[in-house]
Amino acid sequence: MLTHSLGFPRIGAKRELKWALEQYWRGEIDESALNETAFQVRRRNWEIQRDRGIELLPVGDFSLYDHILDTAFMLDAIPERFREGNGQSGIDTYFCMARGDAEKDIPAMEMTKWFDTNYHYIVPELAPDQAFTPNPDPLLEQLQEVNDLGMSGKPVLPGPLTFLLLSRSTEKDANTLDLLPALTEAYAQILSSLANKCEWIQIDEPILVQNLPKATVELLSPAYENLAKAAGPAKLLLTTYFEGAAHHAETILSLPVAGIHLDLVRAPQQLDVFLQEYPKDKTLSLGVVDGRNVWKTDLNTAVEPLKAAIKELGEHRVMAAPSCSMLHVPVDLEAECKLDGNIRNWLAFAAQKCTELRVLAFAARDLNCVEPLKNNANAIAQRRNSPLITNPEVRKRAITKEMTSRNSVFEQRSATQQERLGLPALPTTTIGSFPQTEEVRKTRAAFRHERIDAAAYEDTMREYIKDCVRKQEAIGLDVLVHGEPERTDMVEYFGRRLDGFCFTDFGWVQSYGSRCVKPPIIYGDISRPAPMTVEWTTYAASLTDKPLKGMLTGPVTILCWSFVRDDMERMDVCRQIALAIRDEVADLEAAGIGVIQIDEPAFREGLPLQKGKRKKYLADAVESFRIASCCVRDETQIHTHMCYADFNDVIEHIAAMDADVISIEASRSAMELLEAFADFRYPNDIGPGVWDIHSARVPSAEEMAQNLRKATRDIPAARIWANPDCGLKTRAWPETLASLENLVKAAKIVRNELLT
Ligand code: GLN
Ligand code: ZN
């Protein structure tokens, strides 16, 4: 029985690749220095995996920016606008596709979420008559690298169906699937060049875990006939992950591939379905170690499916693997010296997961591994029985029906709020954060490293808040904010103030390109020992007569952007967070704050991949928001904010959240997004973002007025707010002030038009 891995984190344990990439982009190092760092990271990754017992090593899982971009590039599917920059070397064209070129005014390719992860891939742009000219050389070189190191590599490629369904067509009505025959031809050329150089080739088709039309799935058979032929003696391993694939089992089992990989962490029940009719000639790879989370595997349980498969198929036809690529977890727990010793003993990062697989491979064959199994069982038991994970007070808190609804319907609340706030038509506000200056960042870091004391830290923050409030007053905004200078990250800030969360030093996970996030780890019941934002908020409110909006991160977003405990239902964890946020909302209200925003940018992205699971998620997510927000009196106005997302399929649930005001990113799609809200007759107030804050460009007052006018065509003017489309923390002050002045002007222009 072979152990293999579907992919390893590629940013480096100390983010070596990130630093090298950014140096290269700044022109501080040359291409060969960047390639040298990239090679070192790859080599290190292979060594870690091999030393810990992985026998078949992934090759081509590494990427300088993104693996889907790599594939598009390898196929020469380079959009026209990147071809004109003559004189660019290959690598600069590649980075230009990912990042655009501001000087030459070439926009980057679009980026979007990779399934239900927080990783973003570059969306290939394919013309209806797209030609593919494959160049497998980089992949062959990496295969050579691993062979030169005396290890055996398994090339990894995104499957053609997944690649096409994740791409977008340059023509509105064209279907990327029409390109499947051409793409299959190109893949066949790549596979034949690999044919005699490796035993296995991994083809990732995670799209198969989604509900695809029958006609789409049927396209697989002819395509894979060609691929299998081209691969010759090399065996194809078709992988599925992030969910079960049982609903497409019949087709998958009929494909001419030598092996199939299943994610048994997300969908353990699918094993039975596949084993029932498993073809005699195929190998079965079982993902029994969680590639998406940081917890130690319960090895004594995880070994069972391996044993069951061995019993049916014999040990030579079974492989053990992580559930998916380990791209989504940090590299090595060894680096974490500051974690609580108990909690540390419950965790496994990518390196540790490899060791787990080795033990599982032994245990599944009844080979001697008593000691590691015993240690694992102890850790699992210690975690289960630890007082750290349960808080009786939290467990006691019941959620009643009254807790999840406001006292009055929106119309009535809205009237009461208007009496209190006295806002003009098209009230102006912002999403919360203001530009984070060098001074603010330095002060936060100095305080964190105890180089300055609390008093010095608070002075700087108060200065910033005061300045921020003054600026907003001078500009003439209607609902002010404090500016969020005390927050590095909207989830981390709250996680650090809640019980049940812990933080790593090096637990970085790639988000896109050189960008990484360090998700908090939720290990225990969640509660709020003390108010988290009340002091900053009331201080800011004391500086102005205008309404000041308190800023909180919502329960679903905190959940989605953390590593969540796996010993409890995910949405039960969400409810605990919701209760903690509810306490904060109540305290803000009691302190006199009349407007409170609860951000839920991750609301849509938490949606399960499979349709059948969505209804329950949405109901739970809505309930969590309502738990967090419904404790207030009618006169307190609840806002929420969501970033750009396709709202069409979830609009009724967004309405069910019953926030008094929602702000959304709408400017990039020129207010098209509003159509979903208009068609549905969204009942409450909406602030469509009229200014795209993702670039430094200052939109004119007329441009924003035009956006507001467009909005009034779809939505009653009395329901509309004027605001930017997201927080301003990544912007600089000059463009922020200029744009906000124009925003206030735009609101005035359209207000006047409404009167006449
Ligand atoms: N209040 C947050 C901010 O303004 C919201 C950020 C977000 O939606 N991602 O930064
Ligand atoms: Zn946003």
mmCIF file of N, CA and C in Angstrom, residues 351-413:
data_model
loop_
_atom_site.group_PDB
_atom_site.id
_atom_site.type_symbol
_atom_site.label_atom_id
_atom_site.label_comp_id
_atom_site.label_asym_id
_atom_site.label_seq_id
_atom_site.Cartn_x
_atom_site.Cartn_y
_atom_site.Cartn_z
ATOM 1 N N ALA A 351 3.371 18.680 7.782
ATOM 2 C CA ALA A 351 4.452 17.723 8.043
ATOM 3 C C ALA A 351 3.952 16.590 8.937
ATOM 4 N N GLN A 352 3.217 16.957 9.986
ATOM 5 C CA GLN A 352 2.725 15.951 10.923
ATOM 6 C C GLN A 352 1.697 15.024 10.259
ATOM 7 N N LYS A 353 0.968 15.566 9.310
ATOM 8 C CA LYS A 353 -0.036 14.752 8.621
ATOM 9 C C LYS A 353 0.640 13.644 7.797
ATOM 10 N N CYS A 354 1.837 13.953 7.278
ATOM 11 C CA CYS A 354 2.581 12.928 6.544
ATOM 12 C C CYS A 354 2.939 11.771 7.471
ATOM 13 N N THR A 355 3.399 12.112 8.678
ATOM 14 C CA THR A 355 3.733 11.073 9.647
ATOM 15 C C THR A 355 2.500 10.244 9.982
ATOM 16 N N GLU A 356 1.376 10.909 10.128
ATOM 17 C CA GLU A 356 0.142 10.174 10.426
ATOM 18 C C GLU A 356 -0.149 9.143 9.337
ATOM 19 N N LEU A 357 0.099 9.544 8.088
ATOM 20 C CA LEU A 357 -0.173 8.617 6.986
ATOM 21 C C LEU A 357 0.729 7.390 7.058
ATOM 22 N N ARG A 358 1.987 7.633 7.446
ATOM 23 C CA ARG A 358 2.891 6.488 7.558
ATOM 24 C C ARG A 358 2.361 5.506 8.609
ATOM 25 N N VAL A 359 1.938 6.055 9.747
ATOM 26 C CA VAL A 359 1.431 5.188 10.815
ATOM 27 C C VAL A 359 0.181 4.442 10.324
ATOM 28 N N LEU A 360 -0.685 5.181 9.652
ATOM 29 C CA LEU A 360 -1.904 4.543 9.149
ATOM 30 C C LEU A 360 -1.583 3.405 8.179
ATOM 31 N N ALA A 361 -0.579 3.646 7.335
ATOM 32 C CA ALA A 361 -0.220 2.614 6.358
ATOM 33 C C ALA A 361 0.293 1.357 7.059
ATOM 34 N N PHE A 362 1.003 1.552 8.153
ATOM 35 C CA PHE A 362 1.437 0.397 8.953
ATOM 36 C C PHE A 362 0.240 -0.267 9.615
ATOM 37 N N ALA A 363 -0.543 0.553 10.285
ATOM 38 C CA ALA A 363 -1.658 0.012 11.074
ATOM 39 C C ALA A 363 -2.648 -0.736 10.189
ATOM 40 N N ALA A 364 -2.878 -0.223 8.988
ATOM 41 C CA ALA A 364 -3.868 -0.849 8.101
ATOM 42 C C ALA A 364 -3.439 -2.256 7.701
ATOM 43 N N ARG A 365 -2.144 -2.495 7.724
ATOM 44 C CA ARG A 365 -1.640 -3.822 7.343
ATOM 45 C C ARG A 365 -1.241 -4.642 8.555
ATOM 46 N N ASP A 366 -1.659 -4.151 9.733
ATOM 47 C CA ASP A 366 -1.343 -4.829 10.988
ATOM 48 C C ASP A 366 0.156 -4.980 11.209
ATOM 49 N N LEU A 367 0.941 -4.038 10.686
ATOM 50 C CA LEU A 367 2.373 -4.051 10.972
ATOM 51 C C LEU A 367 2.588 -3.326 12.294
ATOM 52 N N ASN A 368 3.701 -3.539 12.884
ATOM 53 C CA ASN A 368 3.904 -3.018 14.229
ATOM 54 C C ASN A 368 3.986 -1.486 14.274
ATOM 55 N N CYS A 369 3.067 -0.883 14.980
ATOM 56 C CA CYS A 369 3.127 0.554 15.223
ATOM 57 C C CYS A 369 2.365 0.869 16.504
ATOM 58 N N VAL A 370 2.506 -0.014 17.476
ATOM 59 C CA VAL A 370 1.775 0.094 18.738
ATOM 60 C C VAL A 370 2.026 1.440 19.415
ATOM 61 N N GLU A 371 3.297 1.804 19.462
ATOM 62 C CA GLU A 371 3.673 3.018 20.196
ATOM 63 C C GLU A 371 3.011 4.285 19.632
ATOM 64 N N PRO A 372 3.210 4.558 18.335
ATOM 65 C CA PRO A 372 2.558 5.763 17.796
ATOM 66 C C PRO A 372 1.035 5.724 17.909
ATOM 67 N N LEU A 373 0.449 4.558 17.765
ATOM 68 C CA LEU A 373 -1.017 4.485 17.890
ATOM 69 C C LEU A 373 -1.445 4.804 19.313
ATOM 70 N N LYS A 374 -0.642 4.330 20.258
ATOM 71 C CA LYS A 374 -0.984 4.577 21.661
ATOM 72 C C LYS A 374 -0.850 6.078 21.973
ATOM 73 N N ASN A 375 0.231 6.677 21.506
ATOM 74 C CA ASN A 375 0.415 8.124 21.725
ATOM 75 C C ASN A 375 -0.727 8.916 21.117
ATOM 76 N N ASN A 376 -1.113 8.497 19.925
ATOM 77 C CA ASN A 376 -2.204 9.196 19.251
ATOM 78 C C ASN A 376 -3.496 9.054 20.066
ATOM 79 N N ALA A 377 -3.773 7.833 20.519
ATOM 80 C CA ALA A 377 -5.006 7.609 21.287
ATOM 81 C C ALA A 377 -5.002 8.457 22.551
ATOM 82 N N ASN A 378 -3.829 8.572 23.170
ATOM 83 C CA ASN A 378 -3.733 9.400 24.380
ATOM 84 C C ASN A 378 -4.059 10.855 24.086
ATOM 85 N N ALA A 379 -3.480 11.357 23.004
ATOM 86 C CA ALA A 379 -3.717 12.764 22.655
ATOM 87 C C ALA A 379 -5.186 13.003 22.350
ATOM 88 N N ILE A 380 -5.785 12.060 21.618
ATOM 89 C CA ILE A 380 -7.201 12.205 21.256
ATOM 90 C C ILE A 380 -8.057 12.191 22.529
ATOM 91 N N ALA A 381 -7.738 11.279 23.436
ATOM 92 C CA ALA A 381 -8.518 11.177 24.676
ATOM 93 C C ALA A 381 -8.304 12.413 25.543
ATOM 94 N N GLN A 382 -7.061 12.863 25.576
ATOM 95 C CA GLN A 382 -6.743 14.033 26.387
ATOM 96 C C GLN A 382 -7.524 15.244 25.896
ATOM 97 N N ARG A 383 -7.616 15.360 24.584
ATOM 98 C CA ARG A 383 -8.377 16.487 24.020
ATOM 99 C C ARG A 383 -9.860 16.349 24.372
ATOM 100 N N ARG A 384 -10.380 15.142 24.170
ATOM 101 C CA ARG A 384 -11.818 14.932 24.389
ATOM 102 C C ARG A 384 -12.203 15.255 25.832
ATOM 103 N N ASN A 385 -11.308 14.919 26.769
ATOM 104 C CA ASN A 385 -11.651 15.092 28.179
ATOM 105 C C ASN A 385 -11.131 16.392 28.778
ATOM 106 N N SER A 386 -10.499 17.198 27.972
ATOM 107 C CA SER A 386 -9.865 18.387 28.534
ATOM 108 C C SER A 386 -10.888 19.427 28.998
ATOM 109 N N PRO A 387 -10.645 19.998 30.177
ATOM 110 C CA PRO A 387 -11.522 21.088 30.625
ATOM 111 C C PRO A 387 -11.360 22.330 29.750
ATOM 112 N N LEU A 388 -10.294 22.396 28.957
ATOM 113 C CA LEU A 388 -10.080 23.578 28.115
ATOM 114 C C LEU A 388 -11.141 23.737 27.032
ATOM 115 N N ILE A 389 -11.740 22.620 26.625
ATOM 116 C CA ILE A 389 -12.636 22.724 25.461
ATOM 117 C C ILE A 389 -14.099 22.952 25.833
ATOM 118 N N THR A 390 -14.450 22.709 27.072
ATOM 119 C CA THR A 390 -15.852 22.957 27.429
ATOM 120 C C THR A 390 -15.980 24.029 28.498
ATOM 121 N N ASN A 391 -16.989 24.850 28.298
ATOM 122 C CA ASN A 391 -17.303 25.897 29.245
ATOM 123 C C ASN A 391 -18.780 25.739 29.603
ATOM 124 N N PRO A 392 -19.049 25.235 30.820
ATOM 125 C CA PRO A 392 -20.431 24.930 31.199
ATOM 126 C C PRO A 392 -21.362 26.129 31.049
ATOM 127 N N GLU A 393 -20.828 27.325 31.290
ATOM 128 C CA GLU A 393 -21.662 28.528 31.150
ATOM 129 C C GLU A 393 -22.164 28.670 29.706
ATOM 130 N N VAL A 394 -21.260 28.418 28.780
ATOM 131 C CA VAL A 394 -21.637 28.534 27.365
ATOM 132 C C VAL A 394 -22.659 27.461 27.005
ATOM 133 N N ARG A 395 -22.406 26.242 27.490
ATOM 134 C CA ARG A 395 -23.311 25.125 27.170
ATOM 135 C C ARG A 395 -24.712 25.362 27.709
ATOM 136 N N LYS A 396 -24.774 26.117 28.800
ATOM 137 C CA LYS A 396 -26.073 26.358 29.445
ATOM 138 C C LYS A 396 -26.931 27.360 28.670
ATOM 139 N N ARG A 397 -26.285 28.203 27.896
ATOM 140 C CA ARG A 397 -27.046 29.270 27.229
ATOM 141 C C ARG A 397 -27.966 28.720 26.153
ATOM 142 N N ALA A 398 -29.248 28.812 26.395
ATOM 143 C CA ALA A 398 -30.210 28.311 25.416
ATOM 144 C C ALA A 398 -30.507 29.410 24.409
ATOM 145 N N ILE A 399 -30.906 28.991 23.231
ATOM 146 C CA ILE A 399 -31.321 29.970 22.219
ATOM 147 C C ILE A 399 -32.829 29.854 22.039
ATOM 148 N N THR A 400 -33.515 30.928 22.395
ATOM 149 C CA THR A 400 -34.975 30.896 22.290
ATOM 150 C C THR A 400 -35.417 31.633 21.030
ATOM 151 N N LYS A 401 -36.661 31.425 20.687
ATOM 152 C CA LYS A 401 -37.207 32.055 19.492
ATOM 153 C C LYS A 401 -37.169 33.584 19.592
ATOM 154 N N GLU A 402 -37.475 34.078 20.793
ATOM 155 C CA GLU A 402 -37.495 35.542 20.980
ATOM 156 C C GLU A 402 -36.121 36.150 20.694
ATOM 157 N N MET A 403 -35.081 35.364 20.965
ATOM 158 C CA MET A 403 -33.733 35.904 20.781
ATOM 159 C C MET A 403 -33.404 36.151 19.318
ATOM 160 N N THR A 404 -34.180 35.530 18.426
ATOM 161 C CA THR A 404 -33.818 35.619 17.010
ATOM 162 C C THR A 404 -34.766 36.509 16.206
ATOM 163 N N SER A 405 -35.566 37.324 16.895
ATOM 164 C CA SER A 405 -36.293 38.319 16.098
ATOM 165 C C SER A 405 -36.377 39.654 16.812
ATOM 166 N N ARG A 406 -36.407 40.695 15.999
ATOM 167 C CA ARG A 406 -36.514 42.056 16.520
ATOM 168 C C ARG A 406 -37.915 42.241 17.088
ATOM 169 N N ASN A 407 -38.095 43.280 17.896
ATOM 170 C CA ASN A 407 -39.394 43.511 18.532
ATOM 171 C C ASN A 407 -40.468 43.929 17.534
ATOM 172 N N SER A 408 -40.056 44.676 16.488
ATOM 173 C CA SER A 408 -41.045 45.161 15.524
ATOM 174 C C SER A 408 -40.575 44.855 14.115
ATOM 175 N N VAL A 409 -41.505 45.005 13.176
ATOM 176 C CA VAL A 409 -41.131 44.804 11.776
ATOM 177 C C VAL A 409 -40.287 45.983 11.296
ATOM 178 N N PHE A 410 -39.627 45.801 10.159
ATOM 179 C CA PHE A 410 -38.691 46.806 9.666
ATOM 180 C C PHE A 410 -39.313 48.201 9.538
ATOM 181 N N GLU A 411 -40.505 48.293 8.908
ATOM 182 C CA GLU A 411 -41.124 49.604 8.691
ATOM 183 C C GLU A 411 -41.201 50.413 9.981
ATOM 184 N N GLN A 412 -41.671 49.735 10.998
ATOM 185 C CA GLN A 412 -41.857 50.421 12.280
ATOM 186 C C GLN A 412 -40.505 50.827 12.882
ATOM 187 N N ARG A 413 -39.563 49.880 12.830
ATOM 188 C CA ARG A 413 -38.225 50.190 13.371
ATOM 189 C C ARG A 413 -37.623 51.357 12.634
#
